[in-house]
């Protein structure tokens, strides 16, 4: 048995570290947290100073038992979990659950998984930092208190199965408010005038220094310019420099991977975790832009080797966030001479390349740029045209990396300008006055939401990805693309002293991978804002994050922090629970021909239209589910009434009706007593007879292909050999049995099936239940 037991969180990390340590070490993984608050119940004794009731997770009991056994046999136990608050808490829980003593326990931390870093960590152990543990504990308990007390209120006041969280609710508020900004935005049109000129062999364009509100004003201005001469009024050249961006933090990596690689924030963290555990990059949860001197020197050497001395310029960046830990490093490669990861995974290669380029570029020279501004006058009107262009005199860091920008922040790229001087004449090719429209704020992408949360001081590197993932899983927010609408715009052109006018069309409002609030998300947001304004207050949420940082610094006890929060919060919970009002997002649209009220609201199964009153004993109200693209706050009376066209007949097949409707689980076709789900691409309001038959036959074909053989054995239950999602299997008496390798499912005999079932039962393995679909 090895003298030393070293424990980390993940098996992949354990495998990498084990290569660097000798035979005296055995490296094992806890596979994340080994204890947590119980799944059921509060798990916090509020009256006893918020004492948490930590329990070993059911799926970790075997892991803990194995680690206990190994720890007892080892001379020294090394707790080598991550260096952040979560990692420190895991180390503390391991210390307690494994029954370790300070005498035979050492805590080691490292920023990267390389041989030198691991060896340095072993030489410089420290104690468990209880302040970091307390900060993590405070966050976990506070979030449990908020979720445990708020969620039941949402079940009673809105609908069952809803949840609320301290940070997730603020993220939803941001998305809801942005959506309402867009909805209420008043679009106005204006005319932008652009002149197209030429000097020598170079053509260029210049914008007029004024915009016009109406087509009449734009046309009158163009008429003024008939027969005009154009010349250079002034020419200005400005030298400027562009400095590289700082190395990646967690949030900037998530933003840039979203913009450049189209990664979700969760995908970015998953891929980065793999790169870290393999030893390719430093720790991926950090808010520091700091680089070690060794990293700076290594980057400089690589720049000189690849591009020459003049491209190297070392610099140390300072983190703007006051809570950032400068002792930590930014996300960077562990080996700058490795331009690629050894992984064969395409996404790992792309993310590693992004990190390598960003870090190397941060230690390169500024780009030197000469910006030119040419002002063009005319002899007919007072307004001037302005052309801008830039020439890169020295590319510097741009040779390696250019940072992307969020939608709505992009600057128009400047073009090449001819060599001109004051009073030089230029030839006008034509001038366009194009109708443009004001743009509403952009919807959030995952990347821009991370940027906003970070800017408000809400959340920390470890919380951005789970927060954005959670609000989508809860159904409060959806990430999707939406088609735009066609819009007409006018273009007036002055050419050869004649003005022409044409109407063109463009697509506006198209969205790709944007975050939209759902109806339930908006109703929950409004309810929480009305009753728990402080919880959703941006400053308050940021203040709570600051208090976690103060706890981590040892300047505030976690119990005191929780007491200050909980007393007023719980009082609001009790007051809101006592109130009788429910929240449903109800909106009255009008009345039908019979005078019954038509409204939209949140029902038990989501957003719906209701005709009639539930209190009316003479006639039951009618209900219709809203379509995916419809919203409670924007649906019209006509659109609502259109939803009551279901159920409808799509046609006849085999002399029986095909009825289309929407049920609890989505749209379906009912034919001959059986139900056939409509694929996502089919609209229940428009699906026709031919397509309905195709859907029915597709389902029948799959059902036929599912059955490989049926073996009767009276009086015992029959045995079915079926095709499943993960391959063929045997089922009998509602139990599922795996078919051993080498057996041909089609050729299985009754005796072989009975033997497989008997062997499987004898193994003692827990069986999965088989529930055949019931016929309608």
XYZ file of C-alpha atoms in Angstrom:
776
model
C 0.000 0.000 0.000
C 1.263 3.494 -0.930
C 2.320 5.741 1.944
C 0.393 8.766 0.587
C -3.219 9.161 -0.492
C -3.927 12.265 -2.628
C -7.616 13.125 -3.242
C -8.938 15.315 -6.075
C -12.486 15.937 -7.400
C -12.464 14.293 -10.817
C -11.250 10.932 -12.168
C -9.672 12.636 -15.218
C -7.665 14.949 -12.968
C -6.594 11.974 -10.814
C -5.354 10.128 -13.887
C -3.222 13.117 -15.013
C -1.723 13.818 -11.564
C -0.924 10.152 -10.929
C 1.519 10.276 -13.864
C 3.541 13.001 -12.117
C 3.820 11.395 -8.669
C 5.898 8.333 -7.828
C 4.933 4.936 -6.479
C 4.624 6.374 -2.982
C 1.359 8.084 -3.986
C -2.063 6.712 -4.801
C -4.388 9.328 -6.375
C -8.162 8.946 -5.980
C -11.211 11.053 -6.857
C -14.164 12.122 -4.701
C -16.160 12.735 -7.924
C -17.240 16.212 -6.788
C -18.969 17.005 -3.485
C -19.432 14.012 -1.199
C -22.001 15.694 1.089
C -24.805 18.200 0.621
C -27.965 19.440 2.272
C -30.732 16.789 2.074
C -32.855 16.673 -1.081
C -36.065 16.762 0.959
C -36.699 19.238 3.747
C -34.886 22.462 4.571
C -31.795 20.805 6.035
C -30.913 23.936 8.028
C -31.557 24.420 11.759
C -32.385 28.135 11.722
C -32.836 28.404 15.497
C -29.470 26.749 16.115
C -27.378 29.410 14.327
C -28.322 28.098 10.838
C -26.587 24.774 11.500
C -26.609 22.747 8.261
C -27.584 19.071 8.224
C -25.025 17.750 5.754
C -25.609 14.225 4.513
C -23.472 11.918 2.401
C -25.117 11.756 -1.024
C -26.616 8.342 -1.815
C -24.445 7.945 -4.905
C -21.295 8.811 -2.914
C -21.587 6.312 -0.045
C -19.477 3.729 -1.884
C -16.870 6.396 -2.778
C -16.666 7.602 0.836
C -16.327 4.023 2.119
C -13.426 3.357 -0.268
C -11.675 6.653 0.612
C -12.072 5.932 4.353
C -10.410 2.564 3.913
C -7.522 4.042 1.893
C -7.100 6.990 4.300
C -6.872 4.672 7.288
C -4.078 2.697 5.616
C -2.124 5.761 4.406
C 0.530 7.554 6.443
C -0.456 10.962 4.987
C -3.606 12.197 3.239
C -3.231 15.087 0.775
C -6.405 17.044 -0.045
C -5.741 18.396 -3.562
C -9.179 19.712 -4.569
C -9.606 22.958 -6.558
C -8.320 26.188 -5.033
C -11.653 28.061 -5.114
C -14.396 28.105 -2.456
C -16.119 24.979 -3.799
C -12.823 23.085 -3.795
C -12.015 24.257 -0.252
C -15.444 23.098 0.937
C -14.935 19.664 -0.648
C -11.571 19.381 1.153
C -13.233 20.321 4.473
C -16.058 17.789 4.011
C -13.520 15.089 3.112
C -11.567 15.925 6.291
C -14.708 15.503 8.413
C -16.331 12.503 6.703
C -13.119 10.475 6.433
C -12.341 11.112 10.098
C -8.966 12.664 9.294
C -6.641 14.363 11.798
C -4.560 17.484 11.292
C -1.425 15.474 12.058
C -1.824 13.211 9.019
C -3.587 15.654 6.629
C -2.156 18.276 4.298
C -3.968 20.681 1.961
C -2.293 21.448 -1.383
C -3.346 23.823 -4.177
C -2.123 24.531 -7.693
C -3.185 26.684 -10.663
C -2.297 24.147 -13.333
C -1.871 20.402 -13.634
C 1.758 20.102 -14.728
C 4.597 18.092 -13.184
C 6.373 21.212 -11.869
C 3.151 22.704 -10.424
C 2.159 19.470 -8.655
C 5.667 18.965 -7.233
C 5.712 22.604 -6.015
C 2.297 22.102 -4.373
C 3.519 19.004 -2.503
C 6.524 20.983 -1.212
C 4.283 23.857 -0.001
C 1.228 22.418 1.790
C -1.089 24.580 3.883
C -4.077 24.193 6.209
C -7.692 24.154 5.042
C -8.842 27.769 4.727
C -11.966 27.800 6.923
C -12.884 31.327 5.774
C -13.250 30.101 2.172
C -15.285 27.141 3.452
C -17.569 29.507 5.396
C -18.134 31.674 2.298
C -19.178 28.607 0.294
C -21.340 27.412 3.201
C -23.027 30.821 3.474
C -23.871 30.802 -0.259
C -25.237 27.233 -0.134
C -27.396 27.842 2.950
C -28.682 31.245 1.809
C -29.641 29.857 -1.591
C -31.399 26.909 0.095
C -33.348 29.299 2.365
C -34.449 31.422 -0.603
C -35.426 28.445 -2.760
C -37.127 26.534 0.057
C -39.274 29.448 1.227
C -40.048 31.106 -2.111
C -40.834 28.046 -4.251
C -43.933 26.901 -2.253
C -45.343 30.415 -2.552
C -45.007 30.199 -6.336
C -46.770 26.803 -6.297
C -49.730 28.260 -4.412
C -49.905 31.651 -6.058
C -49.117 30.746 -9.704
C -48.797 27.022 -10.571
C -47.161 23.839 -9.222
C -43.534 22.796 -9.824
C -42.122 26.316 -10.085
C -38.935 27.409 -8.348
C -37.141 30.620 -7.430
C -33.491 31.298 -6.754
C -31.524 34.308 -5.597
C -29.329 34.751 -8.697
C -31.502 32.959 -11.268
C -34.471 35.246 -10.521
C -32.326 38.331 -11.124
C -31.108 36.854 -14.440
C -34.735 36.286 -15.484
C -35.573 39.874 -14.495
C -32.844 41.189 -16.820
C -34.209 39.153 -19.738
C -37.844 40.131 -19.033
C -37.004 43.829 -18.776
C -35.030 43.722 -22.024
C -37.955 42.009 -23.783
C -40.353 44.708 -22.590
C -37.946 47.421 -23.686
C -37.994 45.884 -27.166
C -41.803 45.497 -27.194
C -42.394 49.099 -26.138
C -39.696 50.539 -28.397
C -41.108 53.084 -30.833
C -39.426 52.517 -34.200
C -38.946 55.682 -36.243
C -37.467 56.078 -39.704
C -34.884 58.524 -41.036
C -32.839 58.979 -44.189
C -29.079 58.488 -44.186
C -27.205 60.097 -47.078
C -24.054 58.461 -48.454
C -21.944 59.849 -51.284
C -19.863 57.601 -53.568
C -16.770 59.367 -54.888
C -13.609 58.590 -56.853
C -10.123 60.098 -57.112
C -7.581 58.515 -59.404
C -8.309 54.795 -59.544
C -9.701 54.553 -56.024
C -13.415 54.712 -55.206
C -14.580 55.520 -51.712
C -17.710 56.496 -49.834
C -18.447 59.334 -47.402
C -21.389 59.924 -45.036
C -23.253 63.231 -44.926
C -22.913 64.983 -41.564
C -26.700 65.219 -41.251
C -29.663 62.819 -41.304
C -33.174 63.704 -42.560
C -36.452 62.825 -40.873
C -38.585 62.520 -44.013
C -38.285 61.433 -47.626
C -39.347 64.930 -48.690
C -36.403 66.545 -46.856
C -33.941 63.991 -48.264
C -35.258 64.510 -51.801
C -35.017 68.310 -51.463
C -31.382 68.008 -50.334
C -30.465 65.769 -53.285
C -32.147 68.254 -55.633
C -29.844 70.971 -54.245
C -26.785 68.953 -55.229
C -27.637 68.735 -58.930
C -24.648 70.044 -60.868
C -22.553 70.429 -57.693
C -18.749 70.305 -57.674
C -17.038 68.399 -54.875
C -13.593 69.013 -53.408
C -11.528 68.310 -50.288
C -12.291 70.816 -47.526
C -9.865 69.329 -45.001
C -7.718 66.282 -44.473
C -6.557 65.039 -41.092
C -4.234 62.155 -40.291
C -4.102 60.849 -36.725
C -1.668 58.197 -35.541
C -3.211 55.833 -32.969
C -2.464 52.615 -31.171
C -4.552 49.578 -30.389
C -3.685 47.574 -27.271
C -4.355 43.825 -26.891
C -7.084 42.590 -24.568
C -6.188 41.044 -21.222
C -5.882 37.256 -20.927
C -9.114 35.390 -20.297
C -11.100 35.302 -17.080
C -14.013 32.861 -16.794
C -16.529 35.435 -17.966
C -14.485 36.810 -20.903
C -13.733 33.255 -22.062
C -17.448 32.438 -21.993
C -18.235 35.620 -23.934
C -15.556 35.166 -26.591
C -16.222 31.422 -27.039
C -19.886 32.306 -27.606
C -19.043 34.998 -30.189
C -16.237 33.197 -32.021
C -17.095 29.506 -31.593
C -20.879 29.652 -30.969
C -20.434 27.757 -27.668
C -23.005 27.956 -24.885
C -21.537 29.021 -21.535
C -22.083 25.483 -20.225
C -20.282 23.971 -23.211
C -17.364 26.384 -22.751
C -16.946 25.339 -19.112
C -17.257 21.641 -19.946
C -14.556 21.818 -22.632
C -12.318 24.058 -20.495
C -12.642 21.604 -17.581
C -11.383 18.806 -19.842
C -8.421 20.907 -21.018
C -7.557 21.795 -17.416
C -7.761 18.230 -16.181
C -5.512 17.059 -19.009
C -2.952 19.697 -18.003
C -3.300 21.886 -21.128
C -4.546 25.090 -19.433
C -4.617 26.679 -15.969
C -7.679 26.605 -13.690
C -10.742 27.770 -15.614
C -12.747 29.421 -12.791
C -11.046 32.745 -12.143
C -11.791 36.470 -12.190
C -8.111 37.466 -12.324
C -6.269 38.714 -15.437
C -2.926 38.307 -13.690
C -0.134 36.197 -15.252
C 2.806 34.733 -13.351
C 6.270 36.027 -14.258
C 7.098 32.554 -15.580
C 4.070 32.678 -17.911
C 4.981 36.189 -19.127
C 8.560 35.120 -19.868
C 7.390 31.944 -21.650
C 4.918 33.920 -23.785
C 7.638 36.461 -24.665
C 10.037 33.691 -25.749
C 7.353 32.182 -27.965
C 6.517 35.557 -29.562
C 10.193 36.236 -30.365
C 10.626 32.736 -31.763
C 7.563 32.981 -34.018
C 7.469 36.664 -35.018
C 10.702 38.406 -33.958
C 11.842 40.857 -31.242
C 9.800 43.820 -32.445
C 6.529 41.937 -31.804
C 7.268 41.242 -28.124
C 6.018 43.626 -25.419
C 5.418 42.168 -21.973
C 2.730 43.662 -19.752
C 0.924 42.815 -16.532
C -2.813 43.520 -16.461
C -4.651 44.654 -13.355
C -8.030 43.176 -12.490
C -10.840 45.738 -12.211
C -12.947 43.626 -9.847
C -12.183 44.324 -6.190
C -13.148 40.753 -5.293
C -10.679 39.155 -7.715
C -7.810 37.241 -6.206
C -4.553 38.435 -7.782
C -2.716 35.391 -6.418
C -4.744 33.401 -8.921
C -3.933 33.522 -12.619
C -5.892 34.216 -15.749
C -6.797 31.244 -17.970
C -3.705 30.474 -20.059
C -1.872 27.566 -21.703
C 0.486 25.644 -19.420
C 2.958 25.243 -22.284
C 3.227 28.185 -24.701
C 5.292 26.217 -27.221
C 2.293 23.872 -27.734
C 0.154 25.704 -30.271
C -2.337 22.839 -30.311
C -3.759 20.466 -27.738
C -2.939 16.790 -28.139
C -6.663 16.010 -28.020
C -8.437 14.759 -31.127
C -11.666 16.469 -30.050
C -12.584 19.275 -32.478
C -14.100 21.601 -29.837
C -11.190 21.103 -27.441
C -8.771 22.070 -30.233
C -10.777 25.213 -31.045
C -11.085 26.407 -27.440
C -7.415 25.732 -26.720
C -6.384 27.686 -29.828
C -8.566 30.605 -28.676
C -6.906 30.609 -25.225
C -3.398 30.293 -26.719
C -3.932 33.190 -29.149
C -5.509 35.491 -26.553
C -2.716 34.894 -24.013
C 0.151 35.215 -26.505
C -1.411 38.360 -28.015
C -1.579 39.931 -24.541
C 2.254 39.900 -24.470
C 2.707 41.396 -27.948
C 3.351 44.933 -29.158
C 0.557 47.454 -29.745
C -0.791 47.740 -33.288
C 0.147 51.089 -34.858
C -2.611 52.603 -36.953
C -2.903 55.786 -38.981
C -6.445 57.086 -39.122
C -7.424 59.486 -41.926
C -10.494 61.756 -41.947
C -11.381 63.542 -45.213
C -14.084 66.231 -45.222
C -15.631 66.880 -48.649
C -17.412 70.151 -49.395
C -19.610 71.175 -52.318
C -20.623 74.455 -53.899
C -24.409 73.953 -53.603
C -25.158 73.097 -49.957
C -23.686 73.848 -46.545
C -23.476 70.224 -45.391
C -20.263 68.225 -45.798
C -19.511 64.580 -46.480
C -17.011 62.833 -44.194
C -14.922 59.819 -45.190
C -12.820 57.868 -42.694
C -10.217 55.221 -43.296
C -7.304 53.614 -41.537
C -4.006 52.085 -42.475
C -2.259 49.540 -40.253
C 1.360 50.721 -40.124
C 2.427 47.864 -37.828
C 0.133 44.933 -37.074
C 1.635 44.005 -33.678
C -0.730 41.713 -31.732
C -3.267 41.810 -34.601
C -1.021 39.291 -36.330
C -2.348 36.729 -33.845
C -5.699 37.832 -32.423
C -8.631 40.230 -32.910
C -11.320 40.396 -30.223
C -14.942 40.008 -31.338
C -17.783 42.325 -30.359
C -21.356 41.769 -29.223
C -24.231 42.492 -31.558
C -25.067 46.183 -31.543
C -21.510 47.169 -30.598
C -19.880 46.554 -33.961
C -18.324 49.555 -35.641
C -18.579 50.000 -39.384
C -15.321 48.921 -40.945
C -13.344 51.760 -42.459
C -12.062 51.416 -46.016
C -9.128 52.446 -48.143
C -8.879 56.155 -49.014
C -6.983 57.763 -51.932
C -4.001 60.098 -51.419
C -5.538 63.590 -51.439
C -4.778 67.138 -50.273
C -6.869 70.208 -49.470
C -8.877 71.643 -52.431
C -8.328 68.554 -54.622
C -11.412 67.859 -56.706
C -13.182 64.503 -56.388
C -15.656 62.969 -58.809
C -19.116 62.131 -57.561
C -20.404 58.837 -58.918
C -23.790 58.961 -57.201
C -25.411 59.834 -53.859
C -27.924 57.607 -52.073
C -30.460 58.668 -49.458
C -31.498 55.384 -47.814
C -34.408 55.030 -45.429
C -33.165 53.485 -42.172
C -34.952 52.666 -38.927
C -34.021 53.117 -35.281
C -33.054 49.852 -33.625
C -34.407 48.576 -30.282
C -31.914 47.190 -27.746
C -30.538 43.757 -28.666
C -31.833 40.699 -26.860
C -29.318 38.981 -24.643
C -27.187 36.129 -25.843
C -25.703 33.879 -23.188
C -22.420 35.774 -23.624
C -23.908 39.262 -23.288
C -25.957 38.144 -20.245
C -22.747 36.946 -18.539
C -21.196 40.328 -19.348
C -24.198 42.154 -17.840
C -24.245 40.009 -14.682
C -20.524 40.557 -14.186
C -20.925 44.312 -14.760
C -23.619 44.454 -12.062
C -21.434 42.455 -9.667
C -23.930 39.577 -9.608
C -22.567 36.041 -9.449
C -18.997 34.800 -9.584
C -16.952 32.734 -12.093
C -18.366 29.473 -10.757
C -22.031 30.595 -10.961
C -22.504 32.120 -14.443
C -22.888 28.846 -16.366
C -25.198 27.098 -13.841
C -27.383 30.223 -13.523
C -27.963 30.536 -17.277
C -28.512 26.789 -17.586
C -30.997 26.726 -14.686
C -33.293 29.498 -15.984
C -33.607 27.568 -19.252
C -34.244 24.211 -17.546
C -36.945 25.806 -15.385
C -38.787 27.006 -18.499
C -38.480 30.692 -17.577
C -36.251 31.452 -20.548
C -35.758 29.840 -23.962
C -32.724 30.129 -26.199
C -33.734 30.044 -29.839
C -33.609 31.666 -33.234
C -36.630 33.395 -34.747
C -37.414 34.401 -38.278
C -37.647 38.097 -39.050
C -40.349 40.048 -40.862
C -40.228 41.682 -44.254
C -40.004 45.484 -44.224
C -40.020 48.009 -47.040
C -37.629 50.938 -47.287
C -37.092 53.735 -49.805
C -33.859 54.524 -51.648
C -33.420 57.873 -53.409
C -30.456 58.154 -55.789
C -28.899 61.228 -57.383
C -26.929 60.267 -60.483
C -26.160 62.290 -63.618
C -28.252 65.160 -62.188
C -31.372 62.983 -62.059
C -33.131 61.702 -58.933
C -34.689 58.225 -58.962
C -36.721 56.531 -56.223
C -37.135 52.793 -55.632
C -38.737 50.745 -52.854
C -36.764 47.770 -51.612
C -37.445 45.102 -49.002
C -35.337 43.754 -46.156
C -35.739 41.204 -43.364
C -35.791 42.756 -39.920
C -35.984 41.282 -36.441
C -34.387 37.914 -37.269
C -32.685 36.433 -34.197
C -30.129 33.655 -33.733
C -29.459 31.926 -30.379
C -31.047 34.705 -28.315
C -32.631 34.487 -24.843
C -36.406 35.069 -24.757
C -38.537 35.086 -21.589
C -41.476 32.685 -21.566
C -44.924 33.689 -20.328
C -44.404 31.781 -17.102
C -41.031 33.505 -16.691
C -42.689 36.915 -17.025
C -45.519 36.117 -14.594
C -43.100 34.729 -11.982
C -40.832 37.763 -12.434
C -43.717 40.201 -11.970
C -44.965 38.350 -8.877
C -41.531 38.280 -7.239
C -40.902 41.914 -8.130
C -44.213 42.937 -6.571
C -43.707 40.909 -3.379
C -39.946 40.394 -2.999
C -38.480 43.504 -4.592
C -35.312 43.322 -2.488
C -34.457 39.785 -3.647
C -34.663 40.955 -7.279
C -32.885 44.245 -6.647
C -29.615 44.374 -8.601
C -27.750 46.320 -5.927
C -28.950 44.019 -3.151
C -27.872 40.888 -5.037
C -24.466 42.432 -5.750
C -24.211 43.416 -2.056
C -24.824 39.792 -1.029
C -21.959 38.719 -3.325
C -19.720 41.319 -1.659
C -20.661 39.933 1.756
C -19.646 36.440 0.632
C -16.271 37.961 -0.299
C -16.014 39.591 3.160
C -16.761 36.218 4.777
C -14.042 34.657 2.574
C -11.614 37.312 3.847
C -12.431 36.370 7.454
C -13.917 39.783 8.284
C -17.530 38.638 8.799
C -18.983 35.439 10.274
C -21.308 33.519 7.980
C -23.923 33.137 10.748
C -24.124 36.908 11.274
C -24.486 37.491 7.549
C -27.348 34.970 7.319
C -29.139 36.461 10.343
C -29.070 39.933 8.772
C -30.582 38.527 5.581
C -33.092 36.013 6.933
C -35.156 38.008 9.443
C -36.629 40.589 6.995
C -36.818 37.988 4.211
C -38.835 35.509 6.297
C -41.204 38.266 7.445
C -41.980 39.067 3.786
C -42.515 35.362 3.050
C -45.111 35.085 5.845
C -46.895 38.258 4.743
C -47.077 37.121 1.101
C -48.227 33.607 2.079
C -51.130 35.091 4.072
C -52.363 37.169 1.125
C -55.204 35.633 -0.924
C -54.332 37.082 -4.323
C -53.043 34.723 -6.999
C -50.902 35.684 -9.993
C -51.780 34.362 -13.425
C -50.769 37.127 -15.821
C -54.476 37.425 -16.677
C -55.336 39.808 -19.525
C -58.871 40.447 -20.799
C -59.003 40.512 -24.613
C -62.721 41.128 -25.150
C -65.989 39.188 -25.501
C -67.264 36.588 -27.955
C -70.556 36.709 -29.893
C -72.399 35.287 -26.876
C -71.011 37.988 -24.598
C -68.616 35.676 -22.751
C -65.312 37.106 -21.550
C -62.206 36.064 -23.466
C -58.968 36.186 -21.482
C -55.426 34.828 -21.532
C -53.674 33.575 -18.399
C -51.324 30.978 -16.934
C -53.135 27.720 -16.231
C -52.027 24.473 -14.645
C -50.260 23.388 -17.838
C -49.043 26.750 -19.073
C -50.291 29.807 -21.017
C -53.840 29.495 -22.367
C -56.926 31.306 -23.663
C -60.164 30.988 -21.722
C -63.704 31.741 -22.938
C -66.259 32.036 -20.149
C -66.068 32.124 -16.378
C -65.264 29.163 -14.104
C -67.916 30.503 -11.705
C -70.641 30.185 -14.388
C -72.624 27.038 -13.502
C -74.715 27.125 -16.690
C -71.841 26.542 -19.106
C -68.303 25.303 -18.620
C -65.525 27.598 -19.859
C -63.545 26.561 -22.931
C -59.738 26.500 -22.997
C -57.062 26.543 -25.704
C -53.306 26.360 -25.302
C -51.195 29.204 -26.738
C -48.876 28.360 -29.618
C -45.113 28.332 -28.976
C -44.517 31.732 -30.580
C -47.477 33.482 -28.880
C -47.258 35.500 -25.669
C -49.790 36.563 -23.048
C -48.899 40.247 -23.319
C -48.985 40.515 -27.118
C -51.631 38.035 -28.407
C -54.637 39.698 -30.069
C -58.330 38.800 -29.770
C -58.382 37.475 -33.349
C -55.310 35.291 -32.745
C -56.844 33.968 -29.521
C -60.127 33.013 -31.207
C -58.210 31.257 -33.968
C -56.870 28.801 -31.364
C -60.362 27.362 -30.878
C -60.294 25.835 -34.358
C -58.942 22.717 -32.642
C -59.830 19.909 -32.570
C -60.245 19.813 -36.355
C -60.534 17.096 -38.979
C -57.457 16.693 -41.185
C -59.212 14.180 -43.475
C -60.125 10.505 -43.804
C -57.837 7.456 -43.764
C -59.002 3.869 -43.922
C -62.569 5.244 -43.775
C -61.909 6.769 -40.356
C -61.491 10.432 -39.313
C -58.078 11.911 -38.524
C -58.688 14.471 -35.741
C -55.926 16.955 -34.899
C -55.751 18.551 -31.468
C -53.371 19.669 -28.719
C -53.141 17.774 -25.454
C -51.143 18.056 -22.271
C -48.043 16.692 -23.992
C -48.364 18.598 -27.261
C -50.161 18.331 -30.642
C -51.367 14.942 -31.902
C -53.502 13.130 -34.487
C -56.252 10.776 -33.232
C -57.132 7.985 -35.636
C -59.039 4.772 -34.991
C -58.687 5.206 -31.220
C -54.904 5.651 -31.354
C -52.799 8.756 -30.853
C -49.886 9.913 -33.033
C -47.697 12.798 -31.858
C -47.006 15.563 -34.364
C -43.294 16.219 -35.011
C -42.065 19.690 -34.018
C -41.934 20.898 -37.630
C -45.687 20.225 -38.171
C -48.323 22.814 -37.277
C -51.578 21.318 -35.886
C -53.547 24.195 -37.431
C -52.316 23.557 -40.990
C -51.262 19.871 -41.211
C -53.146 18.339 -44.160
C -54.553 14.894 -44.996
C -51.503 13.600 -46.919
C -49.054 14.631 -44.186
C -51.294 13.148 -41.457
C -51.319 9.774 -43.254
C -47.514 9.951 -43.569
C -47.163 10.559 -39.786
C -49.477 7.620 -38.983
C -47.628 5.257 -41.338
C -44.223 6.348 -39.990
C -45.352 5.475 -36.459
C -46.759 2.121 -37.563
C -43.527 1.252 -39.359
C -41.475 2.029 -36.236
C -43.789 -0.107 -34.105
C -43.429 -3.022 -36.554
C -39.632 -2.679 -36.596
C -39.519 -2.545 -32.800
C -40.752 -6.132 -32.392
C -38.068 -8.705 -33.263
C -40.020 -11.725 -31.982
C -42.706 -12.700 -29.459
C -42.399 -16.023 -27.646
C -45.558 -17.420 -26.006
C -45.248 -19.609 -22.896
C -48.549 -20.363 -21.169
C -49.307 -19.941 -18.328
C -46.150 -17.808 -17.797
C -46.078 -14.217 -19.185
C -44.966 -14.006 -22.829
C -41.387 -13.009 -23.701
C -40.793 -10.180 -26.166
C -37.505 -9.508 -27.964
C -37.566 -5.836 -28.914
C -35.424 -3.155 -30.543
C -34.752 -0.322 -28.095
C -33.016 3.014 -28.143
C -29.744 1.398 -27.041
C -30.113 -1.879 -28.942
C -32.111 -5.126 -28.677
C -33.368 -6.369 -25.284
C -35.711 -8.930 -23.706
C -38.795 -8.002 -21.711
C -41.131 -10.216 -19.713
C -43.575 -9.442 -16.918
C -42.697 -5.705 -17.150
C -38.979 -6.326 -16.496
C -36.115 -5.557 -18.915
C -33.182 -7.935 -19.499
C -29.984 -7.230 -21.427
C -29.066 -9.638 -24.235
C -25.474 -10.926 -23.818
C -22.918 -10.173 -26.528
C -22.656 -12.791 -29.273
C -26.368 -13.680 -29.153
C -28.443 -13.020 -32.279
C -31.797 -11.551 -31.104
C -33.764 -13.015 -34.054
C -32.535 -16.554 -33.307
C -33.098 -16.625 -29.535
C -35.084 -19.668 -28.398
C -37.452 -19.931 -25.444
C -34.837 -21.898 -23.472
C -32.127 -19.274 -24.155
C -34.421 -16.405 -23.100
C -35.406 -18.204 -19.885
C -31.687 -18.819 -19.147
C -30.820 -15.126 -19.743
C -33.663 -14.015 -17.424
C -32.637 -16.490 -14.699
C -28.946 -15.440 -14.886
C -29.885 -11.754 -14.745
C -32.121 -12.284 -11.682
C -29.389 -14.279 -9.944
C -26.931 -11.377 -10.396
C -28.957 -9.242 -7.967
C -28.817 -6.181 -10.224
C -31.586 -3.623 -9.847
C -34.017 -4.035 -12.770
C -35.507 -1.346 -14.967
C -39.249 -1.526 -15.338
C -40.863 -1.866 -18.768
C -44.148 -0.032 -19.235
C -45.743 -0.754 -22.624
C -47.682 2.124 -24.140
C -51.379 1.847 -23.347
C -53.891 1.874 -26.159
C -56.383 4.708 -26.033
